C-alpha cells in the first residue's frame, strides 16, 4: 500500500508493479493524484545529462556543499548516478521536456548548481512530470487507486506493519486495509507555517503517521525558506526566473547580493538568499507594502520573448495575482516557507527501520538534502527514491505470508474508530479548529522562522505544547459523514501539531548555525559538536532527541562560501 499519489507515490507504485506483476498494489490519496502538490512545481528537475561539461562528482559536490555538509554522502552519490536514468525513463513515459534546437533536452541554471543541469518543461515541470507518471501508472492492472481516501493511522502489530486505516471521504466510513508493506509518500508539512508556497493539503500527515508508529523524524530543524514568494499570497515565483537571468534589487535599485554571495549572486542557495533579503529589509533597504516588507525581482531586461518562451507561468502569476507585466514592471517578492529537508527517518533504500514501513519524497529524510536543499533536486529525489522505496516494499511484501484480520489488528482498528468518531467528531462544544491552526502557524512563523534563538525556540515549544492540549477540546462543527472536510481538517491539524512540535525542540538542541538553521545566539557552524543528524522520537510527554552520524565518503567538510 502506498499512501500518496504525488511524484514519489506514483513512482513507487510503478516500480513495485514492474517488480512483481502478481502483487496487489493500492494507492491511497486524500486528493485525486493530479492535484498533489507536485503538480505545482515550476522550475525543473536536476540530472547530469550534459556530460561534455558536467559529471556526477560535480552534482554530488554541489548537493553536499548546498546541504552544508549534513547530507549523507553515500545517499547523494547514489542519487546523482540514478538521476539521469530516471530523467530518461520519464522522457520515455512521455514527459514533454523543453528542447534545444538540436533536439536535446534543454538545461537551465539553478541556485547552488555550478553548471546548467536543470531539465525543464517551460516553467511547469510539475504538471508534466506528474501527468507522465499518472498516465504510466494507469497501464498497470495491479495498481488500484483509492482517490479521496484519507489515511489516519498505520497499524503496527508485533513490531511490524500490518496495514493502514483510512476514511473514505465520500461516505465518511473508516476502513482498515491489511497491507504487507506500506510506503509513506505524503509530501511535506509547509502548512504548519503562516506564509508558505505549499498547497493547503501539505499538512505533514505521513510524518505524524510514522512518528506515532514509533519511527523517528530526522533533521526537523531544517526548514527551507525560498527567497521569492509573492507577498500577498505566498505563491512561488520559480528560481528559474533567476536561472534565466533575473535580478534581485533593493530599494536603492542595487543588486544587494554582491555583499552576500558575490560569486553566485542570484544563483546562490536559498538559505543564504533568504537571509540576505531579511537583512536588507531589517537595515531599511526594503520596500514597505500592504502585505509587509519586500524586495524586487527584476525580469524586465530579459525581454518579452524570453519570458513568453521560458517563463510563461511566472508571467501568468504576476498578471493574475498582482496585475503586473513582468516584462515591464518589477515583481515584489519576499521569503517564505517552501520545503522540509527533514522528515521520516529512512536508510538509503527508503526503509524506516520498522519492518514493512518505507517512506519517500518530501515526507522522508533520506538525508540527501542535509541542512539546505538545492532547487530542482527534489523532484528527482522523488523519482530516484520513490522507485527505491517501491522496490524495497515490493520485495519485502513478496516474501511475507498472507495477513489475516484478527486481534490485535482488529483491536487497533476499533481504537482508531473510537478516536475519530467519539473523541474528534462527537463533542458538541469546544474551541474552533481554525483558531488553533492560526495560532500554530503564527507561533511557528514568529519563533521558528529564518532566524532563531533560545528564547524564541523555548517559547515555541511552550506555545505548541499548549495548543496540543487545547486541541483535545476542539470542536468539529459539521457532524455529517459525507465529505466532511471539517473532520479532515481537524485530523490534519492534529497531525500538524505533532510535527510542528518536533521543529523547535530539534532547533533548540542544535546549538550552531548550519544551512537553513540560523541561530543568532550560535552564529557559527560547529562541526565538532554538530556534524550529526538529530532524530526526534515521540514520547508520552516532550519529544526525545537522539543523534545519528553523518556519512562522509569523499568530501571533507569545508567553509561554505559562494
Ligand atoms: C510551488 C512549488 C514549486 C516547486 N517547484 C519545484 C521544482 O521546480 N523542482 C523541484 O525539484 N522541486 C520543486 N518543489 C518541491 C517538490 O515539488 C516537492 O517536494 C515534491 O513534488 C513532493 O512530492 P511528493 O510526492 O513527496 O508529495 P506531494 O506531491 O505533496 O504528494 C503528496 C500526496 O500524499 C497524499 N496524502 C497526504 N496526506 C495523506 C493522507 N493523510 N491520506 C492519504 N493521502 C495523503 C496527497 O493526496 C498527495 O497525493 C516545489 C514545491 C512547491 C510547493
Coordinates of C-alpha atoms in Angstrom, one line a residue, residues 88-520:
X88 CA 15.4 9.3 -19.5
X89 CA 12.7 7.0 -18.2
X90 CA 10.4 9.9 -17.6
X91 CA 11.1 11.1 -21.1
X92 CA 10.2 7.7 -22.5
X93 CA 7.0 7.8 -20.5
X94 CA 6.1 11.0 -22.3
X95 CA 7.2 14.0 -20.3
X96 CA 7.4 16.9 -22.8
X97 CA 10.7 18.5 -21.7
X98 CA 11.7 21.8 -23.4
X99 CA 14.3 21.2 -26.0
X100 CA 17.2 22.9 -27.7
X101 CA 17.1 23.4 -31.5
X102 CA 19.4 20.4 -31.9
X103 CA 16.8 18.2 -30.2
X104 CA 18.5 17.7 -26.9
X105 CA 16.6 18.3 -23.7
X106 CA 17.3 21.9 -22.6
X107 CA 19.0 22.6 -19.3
X108 CA 18.9 25.8 -17.2
X109 CA 20.9 27.3 -14.3
X110 CA 19.6 26.8 -10.8
X111 CA 20.7 28.1 -7.4
X112 CA 23.8 26.4 -5.9
X113 CA 24.4 24.3 -9.0
X114 CA 27.8 25.1 -10.6
X115 CA 26.7 24.4 -14.1
X116 CA 23.4 24.2 -16.1
X117 CA 21.8 20.9 -15.2
X118 CA 18.2 21.5 -14.5
X119 CA 15.9 19.9 -17.1
X120 CA 12.6 21.8 -17.5
X121 CA 9.3 21.9 -19.4
X122 CA 8.9 25.7 -19.7
X123 CA 8.1 26.6 -16.1
X124 CA 5.5 23.8 -15.5
X125 CA 7.7 20.8 -14.8
X126 CA 5.4 19.5 -12.0
X127 CA 2.3 19.4 -14.2
X128 CA 4.1 17.5 -17.0
X129 CA 6.1 15.2 -14.7
X130 CA 3.0 14.2 -12.7
X131 CA 0.9 13.7 -15.8
X132 CA 3.6 11.4 -17.3
X133 CA 3.8 9.3 -14.1
X134 CA 0.0 9.2 -13.6
X135 CA -0.7 8.0 -17.1
X136 CA 2.0 5.4 -16.9
X137 CA 0.6 4.1 -13.6
X138 CA -2.8 3.6 -15.4
X139 CA -1.2 0.9 -17.6
X140 CA -0.7 -1.5 -14.7
X141 CA -3.7 -3.6 -13.9
X142 CA -2.3 -4.5 -10.4
X143 CA -2.3 -0.8 -9.2
X144 CA -5.7 0.0 -7.6
X145 CA -6.5 3.6 -6.6
X146 CA -8.4 4.9 -3.6
X147 CA -8.8 8.6 -4.5
X148 CA -10.1 10.9 -1.8
X149 CA -9.3 8.4 0.9
X150 CA -7.7 9.9 4.0
X151 CA -5.2 7.7 5.9
X152 CA -5.5 8.1 9.6
X153 CA -3.1 5.6 11.2
X154 CA -0.6 2.8 10.5
X155 CA -1.5 -0.5 12.0
X156 CA 1.5 -2.0 13.8
X157 CA 1.5 -5.4 15.3
X158 CA 4.3 -7.4 16.9
X159 CA 6.8 -4.8 15.8
X160 CA 5.8 -4.8 12.1
X161 CA 3.4 -3.1 9.8
X162 CA 0.1 -4.8 9.1
X163 CA -1.8 -2.1 7.3
X164 CA -3.4 1.3 7.4
X165 CA -6.8 2.8 8.5
X166 CA -8.3 5.3 6.1
X167 CA -11.5 7.3 5.8
X168 CA -13.4 7.0 2.5
X169 CA -14.2 10.7 2.3
X170 CA -17.2 10.2 0.1
X171 CA -19.0 8.0 2.6
X172 CA -17.2 9.0 5.8
X173 CA -16.5 5.4 6.6
X174 CA -13.3 4.3 8.3
X175 CA -11.9 1.2 6.6
X176 CA -8.9 -1.0 7.6
X177 CA -6.6 -2.2 4.9
X178 CA -4.3 -5.1 5.5
X179 CA -1.0 -4.5 3.8
X180 CA 2.2 -6.4 4.0
X181 CA 4.2 -3.3 3.3
X182 CA 3.4 0.4 3.4
X183 CA 5.2 3.3 1.6
X184 CA 4.5 6.7 3.0
X185 CA 4.7 9.3 0.2
X186 CA 2.6 12.1 1.6
X187 CA 4.8 15.1 0.9
X188 CA 5.8 18.0 3.2
X189 CA 4.2 20.0 6.0
X190 CA 4.5 23.6 4.9
X191 CA 1.1 24.4 6.2
X192 CA 2.3 24.5 9.8
X193 CA 3.7 27.9 8.8
X194 CA 1.8 31.0 8.2
X195 CA 3.5 32.1 5.0
X196 CA 4.2 29.3 2.6
X197 CA 4.3 28.2 -1.0
X198 CA 2.7 24.9 -0.1
X199 CA -0.8 23.8 -1.0
X200 CA -3.5 23.5 1.7
X201 CA -3.1 19.7 1.6
X202 CA 0.5 19.8 2.8
X203 CA -0.1 19.1 6.4
X204 CA 2.6 16.6 7.3
X205 CA 0.2 13.7 7.7
X206 CA 2.8 11.0 6.8
X207 CA 5.4 12.4 9.2
X208 CA 2.9 12.2 12.0
X209 CA 1.8 8.7 10.9
X210 CA 5.3 7.4 11.1
X211 CA 6.2 9.3 14.3
X212 CA 3.1 7.9 16.0
X213 CA 4.1 4.4 14.9
X214 CA 7.5 4.8 16.7
X215 CA 9.7 5.9 13.8
X216 CA 11.8 9.0 14.5
X217 CA 11.7 12.2 12.5
X218 CA 15.2 13.4 11.4
X219 CA 16.7 16.8 10.6
X220 CA 13.4 18.5 11.5
X221 CA 15.1 21.8 12.4
X222 CA 16.0 22.2 8.7
X223 CA 13.1 24.2 7.2
X224 CA 13.7 25.8 3.8
X225 CA 12.6 29.3 3.1
X226 CA 12.5 30.3 -0.6
X227 CA 13.5 33.9 -1.4
X228 CA 10.9 34.7 -4.0
X229 CA 7.2 34.5 -2.9
X230 CA 4.5 37.0 -3.9
X231 CA 4.0 39.0 -0.7
X232 CA 0.2 38.9 -0.9
X233 CA -0.4 35.2 -1.4
X234 CA 2.8 33.2 -0.8
X235 CA 2.6 32.0 -4.4
X236 CA 6.0 30.9 -5.6
X237 CA 7.9 32.7 -8.3
X238 CA 10.3 30.0 -9.5
X239 CA 14.0 30.1 -9.1
X240 CA 14.1 29.6 -12.9
X241 CA 13.3 33.3 -13.1
X242 CA 16.8 34.0 -11.7
X243 CA 18.2 31.0 -13.6
X244 CA 17.1 32.8 -16.8
X245 CA 18.9 35.9 -15.6
X246 CA 16.5 37.8 -13.3
X247 CA 18.0 40.2 -10.7
X248 CA 17.1 40.9 -7.1
X249 CA 17.1 44.6 -6.2
X250 CA 16.7 46.6 -3.0
X251 CA 15.0 49.9 -2.6
X252 CA 18.1 51.7 -4.0
X253 CA 17.9 49.7 -7.1
X254 CA 21.1 47.8 -6.1
X255 CA 21.8 44.2 -6.7
X256 CA 22.5 43.7 -3.0
X257 CA 23.6 40.0 -3.3
X258 CA 27.1 41.3 -4.1
X259 CA 27.5 41.7 -0.4
X260 CA 26.4 38.2 0.5
X261 CA 27.2 35.8 -2.4
X262 CA 29.4 37.8 -4.7
X263 CA 30.4 34.8 -6.9
X264 CA 27.0 33.4 -7.3
X265 CA 24.7 36.4 -7.0
X266 CA 21.1 35.5 -7.8
X267 CA 22.2 31.8 -8.3
X268 CA 23.2 31.5 -4.7
X269 CA 21.5 28.9 -2.5
X270 CA 18.1 29.6 -1.0
X271 CA 19.1 29.8 2.7
X272 CA 21.7 32.5 2.1
X273 CA 19.4 34.5 -0.3
X274 CA 16.5 34.4 2.1
X275 CA 18.7 35.7 4.9
X276 CA 20.2 38.4 2.6
X277 CA 16.7 39.7 1.9
X278 CA 15.8 39.7 5.5
X279 CA 19.0 41.7 6.3
X280 CA 18.3 44.2 3.6
X281 CA 14.7 44.7 4.9
X282 CA 15.9 45.0 8.5
X283 CA 18.5 47.6 7.6
X284 CA 15.9 49.7 5.9
X285 CA 16.7 48.9 2.2
X286 CA 13.5 47.0 1.5
X287 CA 10.1 48.3 0.3
X288 CA 7.0 48.5 2.5
X289 CA 3.6 47.4 1.2
X290 CA 0.2 46.5 2.3
X291 CA 1.4 42.9 2.9
X292 CA 4.6 43.7 4.7
X293 CA 8.2 44.3 3.5
X294 CA 9.6 43.0 0.3
X295 CA 12.4 43.4 -2.3
X296 CA 12.2 43.5 -6.1
X297 CA 12.7 40.7 -8.6
X298 CA 13.6 42.4 -11.9
X299 CA 13.0 40.5 -15.2
X300 CA 12.4 43.5 -17.4
X301 CA 15.8 43.2 -19.1
X302 CA 15.0 39.6 -20.2
X303 CA 12.5 40.8 -22.8
X304 CA 9.0 39.7 -23.7
X305 CA 10.2 36.9 -25.9
X306 CA 12.3 35.0 -23.3
X307 CA 9.6 35.5 -20.7
X308 CA 6.9 34.2 -23.0
X309 CA 9.1 31.2 -24.1
X310 CA 10.7 30.2 -20.8
X311 CA 8.7 31.7 -18.0
X312 CA 5.1 31.8 -19.2
X313 CA 3.7 30.7 -15.8
X314 CA 5.7 33.5 -14.0
X315 CA 4.0 36.0 -16.4
X316 CA 0.6 34.4 -15.7
X317 CA 1.0 34.5 -11.9
X318 CA 2.3 38.1 -11.9
X319 CA -0.6 39.2 -14.1
X320 CA -3.3 37.3 -12.3
X321 CA -2.3 37.9 -8.7
X322 CA -0.6 41.3 -8.8
X323 CA -1.9 42.8 -12.1
X324 CA 1.7 43.5 -13.3
X325 CA 3.5 42.6 -16.5
X326 CA 7.0 41.3 -15.6
X327 CA 8.4 42.3 -18.9
X328 CA 7.9 45.9 -18.0
X329 CA 7.4 46.0 -14.2
X330 CA 9.3 44.6 -11.2
X331 CA 7.8 41.8 -9.2
X332 CA 7.6 42.3 -5.4
X333 CA 8.9 39.2 -3.5
X334 CA 9.8 38.1 0.0
X335 CA 11.0 34.9 1.6
X336 CA 8.6 32.2 2.9
X337 CA 8.5 28.6 3.9
X338 CA 8.9 26.3 1.0
X339 CA 10.2 22.8 1.7
X340 CA 11.2 20.4 4.5
X341 CA 14.6 19.0 4.4
X342 CA 13.7 16.9 7.5
X343 CA 11.1 14.1 7.7
X344 CA 10.6 10.5 8.4
X345 CA 14.0 8.8 9.0
X346 CA 14.9 6.2 6.4
X347 CA 18.0 4.5 5.2
X348 CA 19.3 4.9 1.6
X349 CA 16.6 2.5 0.3
X350 CA 13.7 4.3 1.9
X351 CA 13.4 1.8 4.7
X352 CA 12.3 3.3 8.1
X353 CA 13.6 0.6 10.3
X354 CA 10.1 -0.6 11.2
X355 CA 9.6 -3.8 9.3
X356 CA 7.3 -3.2 6.4
X357 CA 7.4 0.6 6.5
X358 CA 9.1 2.7 3.8
X359 CA 9.0 6.4 3.0
X360 CA 10.0 8.5 0.0
X361 CA 9.7 12.0 -1.4
X362 CA 9.4 15.2 0.7
X363 CA 7.9 13.3 3.7
X364 CA 11.1 11.3 4.0
X365 CA 14.5 12.3 5.3
X366 CA 16.7 10.0 3.3
X367 CA 19.5 12.5 4.1
X368 CA 20.3 13.9 0.7
X369 CA 19.3 17.5 1.4
X370 CA 21.0 17.9 4.8
X371 CA 20.6 21.4 6.1
X372 CA 19.6 23.0 2.8
X373 CA 18.2 21.5 -0.4
X374 CA 19.2 22.8 -3.8
X375 CA 16.3 23.8 -6.0
X376 CA 15.4 21.1 -8.6
X377 CA 16.9 18.2 -6.7
X378 CA 13.6 17.4 -5.0
X379 CA 11.6 16.2 -8.0
X380 CA 14.5 14.0 -9.0
X381 CA 14.7 12.7 -5.4
X382 CA 11.0 11.7 -5.6
X383 CA 11.8 9.7 -8.7
X384 CA 15.0 8.0 -7.6
X385 CA 13.9 7.2 -4.0
X386 CA 10.3 6.7 -4.8
X387 CA 11.4 3.9 -7.1
X388 CA 13.8 2.6 -4.4
X389 CA 11.1 2.5 -1.7
X390 CA 8.6 0.9 -4.1
X391 CA 11.1 -1.9 -4.9
X392 CA 12.1 -2.3 -1.3
X393 CA 8.4 -2.6 -0.2
X394 CA 7.6 -4.9 -3.1
X395 CA 10.5 -7.2 -2.3
X396 CA 9.5 -7.3 1.4
X397 CA 5.8 -7.9 0.6
X398 CA 6.6 -10.7 -1.8
X399 CA 8.3 -12.6 1.0
X400 CA 5.6 -12.2 3.6
X401 CA 2.8 -14.7 4.4
X402 CA -0.8 -13.6 3.9
X403 CA -2.2 -11.4 6.7
X404 CA -5.4 -12.1 8.5
X405 CA -7.7 -9.6 10.1
X406 CA -7.9 -10.7 13.7
X407 CA -6.7 -9.4 17.1
X408 CA -4.7 -7.4 17.8
X409 CA -5.1 -5.6 14.4
X410 CA -8.8 -5.6 14.8
X411 CA -8.5 -4.1 18.2
X412 CA -6.2 -1.3 16.9
X413 CA -8.7 -0.5 14.1
X414 CA -11.5 -0.3 16.7
X415 CA -9.5 2.0 18.8
X416 CA -8.9 4.2 15.8
X417 CA -12.6 4.3 15.1
X418 CA -13.3 5.4 18.6
X419 CA -10.6 8.1 18.4
X420 CA -12.1 9.6 15.2
X421 CA -15.8 9.3 15.8
X422 CA -16.1 9.6 19.6
X423 CA -13.2 11.8 20.5
X424 CA -12.8 14.1 17.5
X425 CA -16.2 14.2 15.8
X426 CA -18.7 13.8 18.6
X427 CA -18.1 16.6 21.1
X428 CA -20.7 19.3 20.7
X429 CA -18.8 22.2 22.2
X430 CA -15.2 23.4 22.2
X431 CA -12.7 25.6 20.5
X432 CA -12.7 26.2 16.8
X433 CA -10.2 24.2 14.7
X434 CA -9.3 27.3 12.7
X435 CA -8.3 29.3 15.8
X436 CA -5.9 26.7 16.9
X437 CA -4.5 26.3 13.4
X438 CA -3.9 30.1 13.0
X439 CA -2.2 30.3 16.4
X440 CA 0.1 27.4 15.5
X441 CA 1.0 29.0 12.1
X442 CA 1.8 32.3 13.8
X443 CA 3.9 30.7 16.5
X444 CA 6.0 28.8 14.0
X445 CA 6.5 31.8 11.8
X446 CA 7.4 34.2 14.6
X447 CA 9.5 31.9 16.7
X448 CA 10.9 29.1 14.4
X449 CA 11.4 31.1 11.2
X450 CA 14.5 32.2 9.3
X451 CA 16.3 33.4 12.4
X452 CA 16.1 31.6 15.7
X453 CA 17.4 31.9 19.3
X454 CA 17.0 30.1 22.6
X455 CA 14.2 32.4 23.9
X456 CA 12.1 32.2 20.8
X457 CA 12.5 28.4 20.5
X458 CA 11.6 27.8 24.1
X459 CA 8.5 30.0 23.6
X460 CA 7.6 28.0 20.5
X461 CA 7.9 24.7 22.5
X462 CA 5.6 26.0 25.1
X463 CA 3.1 27.5 22.7
X464 CA 2.8 24.4 20.6
X465 CA 2.6 22.3 23.7
X466 CA -0.4 24.4 24.9
X467 CA -2.1 24.2 21.6
X468 CA -1.8 20.4 21.7
X469 CA -3.7 20.5 25.0
X470 CA -6.3 22.8 23.6
X471 CA -6.7 20.6 20.5
X472 CA -8.1 17.9 22.8
X473 CA -11.1 20.2 23.4
X474 CA -11.7 21.4 19.9
X475 CA -15.0 21.0 18.1
X476 CA -15.8 19.7 14.7
X477 CA -18.8 21.8 13.8
X478 CA -20.0 19.7 10.8
X479 CA -21.4 16.4 12.1
X480 CA -22.2 14.9 8.8
X481 CA -20.2 11.9 7.4
X482 CA -20.3 12.6 3.7
X483 CA -17.3 14.7 2.5
X484 CA -16.8 16.1 6.0
X485 CA -13.9 18.4 5.3
X486 CA -14.2 19.9 8.8
X487 CA -13.4 16.5 10.2
X488 CA -10.5 16.0 7.8
X489 CA -9.1 19.5 8.8
X490 CA -9.3 18.5 12.5
X491 CA -7.3 15.3 11.8
X492 CA -4.8 17.2 9.7
X493 CA -4.3 19.8 12.4
X494 CA -3.8 17.1 14.9
X495 CA -1.1 15.7 12.6
X496 CA 0.4 19.1 12.1
X497 CA 0.7 19.9 15.9
X498 CA 2.7 16.7 16.4
X499 CA 5.0 17.5 13.6
X500 CA 5.3 21.2 14.5
X501 CA 6.4 20.4 18.0
X502 CA 9.5 18.5 16.8
X503 CA 10.9 21.5 15.0
X504 CA 11.6 23.9 17.9
X505 CA 12.8 21.0 20.1
X506 CA 15.3 19.9 17.5
X507 CA 16.2 23.6 16.7
X508 CA 16.8 24.2 20.4
X509 CA 19.2 21.2 20.6
X510 CA 21.2 22.3 17.6
X511 CA 23.4 25.0 19.2
X512 CA 25.0 26.1 16.0
X513 CA 24.1 27.7 12.6
X514 CA 24.1 25.4 9.6
X515 CA 22.3 25.8 6.3
X516 CA 18.7 26.8 6.8
X517 CA 19.1 26.7 10.6
X518 CA 20.3 30.1 11.7
X519 CA 20.8 30.7 15.4
X520 CA 21.6 34.3 16.3

